[in-house]
Structures are given as structure tokens and as C-alpha cells.
Short mmCIF file of N, CA and C in Angstrom, two decimals:
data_model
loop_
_atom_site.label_atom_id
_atom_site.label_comp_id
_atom_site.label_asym_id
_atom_site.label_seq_id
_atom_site.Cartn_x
_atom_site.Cartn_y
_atom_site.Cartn_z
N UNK A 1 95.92 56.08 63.42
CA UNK A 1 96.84 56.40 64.49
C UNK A 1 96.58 55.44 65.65
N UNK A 2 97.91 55.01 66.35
CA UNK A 2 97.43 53.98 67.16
C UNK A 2 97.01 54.49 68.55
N UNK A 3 96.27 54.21 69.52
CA UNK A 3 95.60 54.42 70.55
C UNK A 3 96.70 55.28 71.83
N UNK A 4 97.71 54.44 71.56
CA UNK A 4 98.85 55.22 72.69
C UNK A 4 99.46 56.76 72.11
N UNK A 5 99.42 56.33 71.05
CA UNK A 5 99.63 57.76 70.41
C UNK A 5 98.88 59.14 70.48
N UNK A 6 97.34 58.36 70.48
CA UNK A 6 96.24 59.47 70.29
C UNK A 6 96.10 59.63 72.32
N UNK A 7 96.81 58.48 73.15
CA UNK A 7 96.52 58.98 74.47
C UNK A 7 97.63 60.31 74.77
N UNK A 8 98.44 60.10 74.06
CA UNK A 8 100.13 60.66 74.13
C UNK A 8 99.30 62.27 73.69
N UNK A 9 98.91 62.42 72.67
CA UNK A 9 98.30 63.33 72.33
C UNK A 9 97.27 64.51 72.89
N UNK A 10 96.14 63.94 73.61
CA UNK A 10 95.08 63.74 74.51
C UNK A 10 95.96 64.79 75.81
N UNK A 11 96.95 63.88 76.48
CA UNK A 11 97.59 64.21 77.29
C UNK A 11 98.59 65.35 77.80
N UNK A 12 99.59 65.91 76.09
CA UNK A 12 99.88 66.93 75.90
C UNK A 12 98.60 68.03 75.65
N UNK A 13 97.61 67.80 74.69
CA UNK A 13 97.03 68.83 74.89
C UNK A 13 96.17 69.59 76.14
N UNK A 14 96.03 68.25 77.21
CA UNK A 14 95.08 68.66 78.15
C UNK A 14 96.51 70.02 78.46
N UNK A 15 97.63 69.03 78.78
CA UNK A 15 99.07 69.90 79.81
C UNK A 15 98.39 71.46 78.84
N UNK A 16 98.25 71.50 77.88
CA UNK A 16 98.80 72.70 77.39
C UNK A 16 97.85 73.90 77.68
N UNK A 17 96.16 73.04 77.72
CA UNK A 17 95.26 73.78 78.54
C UNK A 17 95.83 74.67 79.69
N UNK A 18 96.16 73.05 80.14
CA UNK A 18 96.58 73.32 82.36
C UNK A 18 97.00 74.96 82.75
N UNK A 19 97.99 74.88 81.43
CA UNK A 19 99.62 75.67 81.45
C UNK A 19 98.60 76.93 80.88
N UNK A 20 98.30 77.09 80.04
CA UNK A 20 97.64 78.33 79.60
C UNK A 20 96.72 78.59 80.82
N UNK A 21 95.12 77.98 81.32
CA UNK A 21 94.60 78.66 82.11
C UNK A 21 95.48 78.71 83.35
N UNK A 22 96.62 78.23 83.70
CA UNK A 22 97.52 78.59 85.27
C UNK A 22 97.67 79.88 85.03
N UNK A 23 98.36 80.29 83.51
CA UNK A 23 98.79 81.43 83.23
C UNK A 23 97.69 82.83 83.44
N UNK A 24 96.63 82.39 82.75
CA UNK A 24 95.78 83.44 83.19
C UNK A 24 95.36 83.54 84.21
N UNK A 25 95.09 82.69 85.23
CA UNK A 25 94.53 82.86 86.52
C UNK A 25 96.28 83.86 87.03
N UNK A 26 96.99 83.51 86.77
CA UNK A 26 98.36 84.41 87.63
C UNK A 26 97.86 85.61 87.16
N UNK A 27 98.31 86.16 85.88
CA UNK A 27 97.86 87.35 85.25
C UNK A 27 96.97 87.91 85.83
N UNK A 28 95.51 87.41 86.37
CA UNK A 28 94.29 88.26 86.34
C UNK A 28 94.63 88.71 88.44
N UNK A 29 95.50 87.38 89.19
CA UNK A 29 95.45 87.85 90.56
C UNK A 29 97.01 88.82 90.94
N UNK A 30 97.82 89.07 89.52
CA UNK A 30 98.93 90.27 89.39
C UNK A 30 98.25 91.40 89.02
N UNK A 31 97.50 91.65 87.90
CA UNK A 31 96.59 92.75 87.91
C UNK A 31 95.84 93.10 89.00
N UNK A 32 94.97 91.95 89.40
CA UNK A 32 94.63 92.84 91.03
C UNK A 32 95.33 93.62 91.80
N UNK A 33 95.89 92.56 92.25
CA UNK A 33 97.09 92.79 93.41
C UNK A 33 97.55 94.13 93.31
N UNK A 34 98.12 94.66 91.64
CA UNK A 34 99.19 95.94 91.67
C UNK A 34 98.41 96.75 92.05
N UNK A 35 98.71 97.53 93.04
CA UNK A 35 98.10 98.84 93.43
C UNK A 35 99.48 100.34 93.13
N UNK A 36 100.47 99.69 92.23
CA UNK A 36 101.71 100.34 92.73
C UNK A 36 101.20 101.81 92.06
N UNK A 37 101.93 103.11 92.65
CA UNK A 37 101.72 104.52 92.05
C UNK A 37 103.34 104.73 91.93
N UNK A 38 103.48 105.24 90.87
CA UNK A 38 104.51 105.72 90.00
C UNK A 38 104.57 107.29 90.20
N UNK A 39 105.78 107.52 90.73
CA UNK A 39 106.04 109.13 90.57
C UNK A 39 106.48 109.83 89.25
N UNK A 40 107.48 108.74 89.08
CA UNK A 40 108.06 108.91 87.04
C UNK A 40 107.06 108.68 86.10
N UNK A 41 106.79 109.22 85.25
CA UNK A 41 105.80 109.27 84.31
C UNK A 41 105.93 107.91 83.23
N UNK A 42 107.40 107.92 82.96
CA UNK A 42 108.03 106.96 82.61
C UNK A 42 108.45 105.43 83.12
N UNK A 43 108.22 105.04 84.70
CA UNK A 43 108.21 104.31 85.07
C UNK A 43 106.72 103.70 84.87
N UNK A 44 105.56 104.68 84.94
CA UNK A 44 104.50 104.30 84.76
C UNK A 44 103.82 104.05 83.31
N UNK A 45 105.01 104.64 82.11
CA UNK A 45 104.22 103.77 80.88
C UNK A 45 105.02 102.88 80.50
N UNK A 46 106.46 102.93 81.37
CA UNK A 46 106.65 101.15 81.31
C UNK A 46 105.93 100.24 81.81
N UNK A 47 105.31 100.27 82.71
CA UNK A 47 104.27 99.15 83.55
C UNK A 47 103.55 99.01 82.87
N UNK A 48 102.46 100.06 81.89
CA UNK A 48 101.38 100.02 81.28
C UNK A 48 101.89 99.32 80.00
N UNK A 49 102.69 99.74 79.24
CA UNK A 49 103.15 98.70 77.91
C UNK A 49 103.62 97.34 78.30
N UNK A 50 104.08 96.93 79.74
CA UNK A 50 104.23 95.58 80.05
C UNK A 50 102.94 95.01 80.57
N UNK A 51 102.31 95.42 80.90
CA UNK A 51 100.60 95.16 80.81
C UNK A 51 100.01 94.93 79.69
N UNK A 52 100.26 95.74 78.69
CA UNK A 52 99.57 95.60 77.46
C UNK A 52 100.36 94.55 76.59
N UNK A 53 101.17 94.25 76.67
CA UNK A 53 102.37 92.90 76.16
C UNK A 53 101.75 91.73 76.61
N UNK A 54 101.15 91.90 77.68
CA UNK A 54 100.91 90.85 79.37
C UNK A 54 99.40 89.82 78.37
N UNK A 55 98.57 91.06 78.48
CA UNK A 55 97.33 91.02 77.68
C UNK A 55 97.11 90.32 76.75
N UNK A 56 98.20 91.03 75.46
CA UNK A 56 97.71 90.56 74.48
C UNK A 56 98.79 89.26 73.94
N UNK A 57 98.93 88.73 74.65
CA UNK A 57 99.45 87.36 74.92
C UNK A 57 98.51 86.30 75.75
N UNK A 58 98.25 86.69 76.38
CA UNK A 58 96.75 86.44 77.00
C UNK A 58 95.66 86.24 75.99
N UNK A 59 95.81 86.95 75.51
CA UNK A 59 94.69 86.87 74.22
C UNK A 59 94.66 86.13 73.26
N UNK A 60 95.86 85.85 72.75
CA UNK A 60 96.71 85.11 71.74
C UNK A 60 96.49 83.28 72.34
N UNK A 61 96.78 83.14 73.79
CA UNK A 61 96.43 82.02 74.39
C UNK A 61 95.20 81.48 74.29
N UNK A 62 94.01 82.90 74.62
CA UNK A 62 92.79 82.64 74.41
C UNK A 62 92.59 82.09 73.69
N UNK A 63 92.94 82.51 72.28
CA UNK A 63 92.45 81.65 70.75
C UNK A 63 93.23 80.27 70.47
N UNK A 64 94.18 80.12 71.54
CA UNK A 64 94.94 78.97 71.95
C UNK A 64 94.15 77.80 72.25
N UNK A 65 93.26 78.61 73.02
CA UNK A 65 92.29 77.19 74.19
C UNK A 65 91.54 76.38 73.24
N UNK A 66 90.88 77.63 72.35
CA UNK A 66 89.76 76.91 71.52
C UNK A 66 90.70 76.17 70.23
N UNK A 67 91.44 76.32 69.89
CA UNK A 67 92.51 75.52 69.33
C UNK A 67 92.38 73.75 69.90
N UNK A 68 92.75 74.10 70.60
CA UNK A 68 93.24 72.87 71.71
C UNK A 68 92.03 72.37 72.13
N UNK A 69 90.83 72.66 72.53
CA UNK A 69 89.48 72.07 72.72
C UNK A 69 89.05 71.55 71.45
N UNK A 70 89.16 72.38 70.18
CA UNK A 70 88.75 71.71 68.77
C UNK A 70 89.69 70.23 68.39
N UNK A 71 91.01 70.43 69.07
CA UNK A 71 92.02 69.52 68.60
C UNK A 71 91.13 67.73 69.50
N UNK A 72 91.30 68.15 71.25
CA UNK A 72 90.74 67.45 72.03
C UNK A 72 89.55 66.74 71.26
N UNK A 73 88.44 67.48 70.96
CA UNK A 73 87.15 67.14 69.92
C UNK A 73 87.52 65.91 69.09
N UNK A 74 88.67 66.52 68.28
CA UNK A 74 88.61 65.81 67.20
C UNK A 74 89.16 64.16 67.48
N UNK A 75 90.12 63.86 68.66
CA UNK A 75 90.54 63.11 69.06
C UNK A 75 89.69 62.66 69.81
N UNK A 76 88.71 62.51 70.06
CA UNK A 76 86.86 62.07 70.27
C UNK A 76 86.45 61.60 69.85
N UNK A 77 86.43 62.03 68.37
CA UNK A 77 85.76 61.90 67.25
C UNK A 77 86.16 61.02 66.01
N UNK A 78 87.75 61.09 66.29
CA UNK A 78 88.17 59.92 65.92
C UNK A 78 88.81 60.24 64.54
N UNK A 79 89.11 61.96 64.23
CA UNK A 79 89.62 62.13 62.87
C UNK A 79 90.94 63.63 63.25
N UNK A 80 91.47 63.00 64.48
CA UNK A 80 92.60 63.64 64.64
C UNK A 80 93.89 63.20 64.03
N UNK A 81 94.74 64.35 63.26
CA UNK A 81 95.79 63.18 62.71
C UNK A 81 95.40 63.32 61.01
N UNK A 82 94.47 63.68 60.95
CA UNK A 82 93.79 63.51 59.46
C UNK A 82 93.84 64.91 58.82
N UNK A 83 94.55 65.46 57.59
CA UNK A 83 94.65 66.99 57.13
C UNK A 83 92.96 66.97 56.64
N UNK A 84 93.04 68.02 56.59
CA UNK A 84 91.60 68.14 56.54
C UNK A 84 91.25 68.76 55.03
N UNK A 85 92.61 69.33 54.32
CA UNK A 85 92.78 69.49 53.31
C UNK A 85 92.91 68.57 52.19
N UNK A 86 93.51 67.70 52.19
CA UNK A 86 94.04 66.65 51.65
C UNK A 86 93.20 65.23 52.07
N UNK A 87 93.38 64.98 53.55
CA UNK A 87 92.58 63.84 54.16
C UNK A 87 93.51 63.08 54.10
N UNK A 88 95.00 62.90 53.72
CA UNK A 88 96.22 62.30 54.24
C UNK A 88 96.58 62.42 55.61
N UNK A 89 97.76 61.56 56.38
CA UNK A 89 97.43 61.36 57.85
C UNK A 89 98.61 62.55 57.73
N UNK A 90 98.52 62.95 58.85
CA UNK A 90 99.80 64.46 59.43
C UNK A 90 100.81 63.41 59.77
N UNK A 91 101.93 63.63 59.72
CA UNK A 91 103.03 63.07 60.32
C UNK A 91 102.75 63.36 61.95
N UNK A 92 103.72 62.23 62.80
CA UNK A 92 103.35 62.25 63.90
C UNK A 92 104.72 63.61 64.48
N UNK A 93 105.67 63.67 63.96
CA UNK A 93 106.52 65.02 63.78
C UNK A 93 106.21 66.25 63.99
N UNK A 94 105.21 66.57 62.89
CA UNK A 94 104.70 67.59 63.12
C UNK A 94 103.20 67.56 63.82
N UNK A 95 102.96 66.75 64.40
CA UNK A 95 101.85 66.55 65.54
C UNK A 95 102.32 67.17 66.79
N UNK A 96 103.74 66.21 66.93
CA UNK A 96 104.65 66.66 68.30
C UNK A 96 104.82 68.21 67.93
N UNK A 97 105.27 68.72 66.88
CA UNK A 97 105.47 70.10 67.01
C UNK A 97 104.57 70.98 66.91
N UNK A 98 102.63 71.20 66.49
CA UNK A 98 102.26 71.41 66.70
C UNK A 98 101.02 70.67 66.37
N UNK A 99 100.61 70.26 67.93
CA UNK A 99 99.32 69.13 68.15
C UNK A 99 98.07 69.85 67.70
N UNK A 100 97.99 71.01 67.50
CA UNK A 100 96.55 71.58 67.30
C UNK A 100 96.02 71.53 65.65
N UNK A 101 97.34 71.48 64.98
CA UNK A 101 97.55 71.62 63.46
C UNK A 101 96.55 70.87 62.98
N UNK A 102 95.52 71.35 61.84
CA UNK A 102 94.48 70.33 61.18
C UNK A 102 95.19 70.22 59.48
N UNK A 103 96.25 70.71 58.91
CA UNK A 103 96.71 70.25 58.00
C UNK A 103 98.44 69.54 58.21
N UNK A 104 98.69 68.70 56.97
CA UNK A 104 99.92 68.28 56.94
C UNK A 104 100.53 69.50 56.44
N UNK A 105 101.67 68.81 56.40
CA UNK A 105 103.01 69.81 55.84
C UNK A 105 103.33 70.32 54.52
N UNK A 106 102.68 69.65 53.55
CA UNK A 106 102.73 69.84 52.32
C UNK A 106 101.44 71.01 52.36
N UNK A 107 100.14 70.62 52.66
CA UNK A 107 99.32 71.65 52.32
C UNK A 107 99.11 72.65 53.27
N UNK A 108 99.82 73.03 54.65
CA UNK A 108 100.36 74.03 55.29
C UNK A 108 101.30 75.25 54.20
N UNK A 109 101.86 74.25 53.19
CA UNK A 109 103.33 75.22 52.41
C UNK A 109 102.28 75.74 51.36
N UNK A 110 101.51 75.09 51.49
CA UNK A 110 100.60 75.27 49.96
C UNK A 110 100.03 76.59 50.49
N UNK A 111 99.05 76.57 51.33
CA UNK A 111 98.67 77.51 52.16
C UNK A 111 99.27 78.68 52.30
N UNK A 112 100.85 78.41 53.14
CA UNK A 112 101.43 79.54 53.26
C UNK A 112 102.03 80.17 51.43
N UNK A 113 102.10 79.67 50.56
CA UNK A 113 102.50 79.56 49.88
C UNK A 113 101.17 80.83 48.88
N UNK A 114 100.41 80.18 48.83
CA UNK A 114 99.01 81.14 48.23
C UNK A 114 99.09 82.58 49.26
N UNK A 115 98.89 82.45 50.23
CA UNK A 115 98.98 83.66 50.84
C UNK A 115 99.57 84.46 50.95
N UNK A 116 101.03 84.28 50.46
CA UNK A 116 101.98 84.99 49.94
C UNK A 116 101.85 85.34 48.95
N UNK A 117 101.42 84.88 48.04
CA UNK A 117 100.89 85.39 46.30
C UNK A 117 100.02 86.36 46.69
N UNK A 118 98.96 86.07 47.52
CA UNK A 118 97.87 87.16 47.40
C UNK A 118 98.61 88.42 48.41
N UNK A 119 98.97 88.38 48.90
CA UNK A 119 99.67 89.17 49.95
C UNK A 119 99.62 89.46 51.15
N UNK A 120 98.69 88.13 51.70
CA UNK A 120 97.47 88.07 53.21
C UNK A 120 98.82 88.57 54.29
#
């Protein structure tokens, strides 16, 4: 992979850090902040299930970061770009569509493909 590519790369993933921890730092100073009291019982387990939506998206990001720090790594290291299954290069396609991805497209289907047999 050529150097502008892997900076191109580098660069989206830092953004995607940025964008995820902005997100949680908002989240954690909206949870402070609400002090609101609910008279409707119902107004108040809407707030609480949009909290818990809030969360576990939050969470989902979490396992995002380390995604994206392993991806960063590997573009360090000098074997980003490379399926890890196969050891064929990823298209730069599905790089743009998802930069964290450590397999190509063929053994992604393969993947999804077995796991559907077994019934994961």
C-alpha cells in the first residue's frame, strides 16, 4: 500500500477516535447535568430507556476504540491492508468502507458464511 494511502488511512482513523471520544465526553457531561424529576411515570421510563439506548451505544463505540487503536497499530507496523486470513491485500474499497476490517471480502463471506451454517 502506498504511503499516502496508509496516511489517508492513519488520518480517518485518528477522525474516528476524535468523533467517538467527543461523543462520550457529551454523554457522560448530559448524564450529569440531568437532574430532571418526572411526575409521569411514563415520561420517566422514557428517559430511562433513552439512557439505556444512550449507553449501550456507548459501549458498542467502546469496542470501537480498541478496533481503531489495533487498526492504528497495525499501520505502524506495517501489515495494515493485509487479510489476516488469507494474507492477500484488502481492497482499498472496502478499507474506505470499513478501515478497521482485518479480513478481505472474500474471507469476510467465508466467515459470515460458516457462521451461518453453525448458527452463531
Amino acid at each position: 500500500m502506498e504511503q499516502k494511502d496508509l496516511a489517508f488511512f492513519r488520518e480517518t482513523l485518528n477522525k474516528m477516535l476524535d468523533d467517538i471520544l467527543q461523543k462520550g465526553q457529551e454523554t457522560i457531561e448530559d448524564m450529569t447535568e440531568s437532574g430532571e424529576n418526572y411526575a409521569d411515570p411514563a415520561d420517566r421510563a422514557t428517559a430511562e430507556s433513552d439512557r439505556a439506548f444512550t449507553l449501550r451505544l456507548r459501549d458498542r463505540e467502546r469496542k470501537l476504540i480498541k478496533k481503531i487503536q489495533r487498526a492504528i497499530q497495525r499501520i505502524d507496523d506495517g501489515d495494515f491492508g493485509i487479510c489476516h486470513s488469507c494474507g492477500e491485500d484488502i481492497s482499498i474499497a472496502r478499507l474506505k468502507a470499513r478501515p478497521v476490517t482485518t479480513l478481505c471480502i472474500a474471507c469476510k463471506s467465508k466467515q459470515e458464511e460458516d457462521e451461518k451454517n453453525r448458527g452463531d
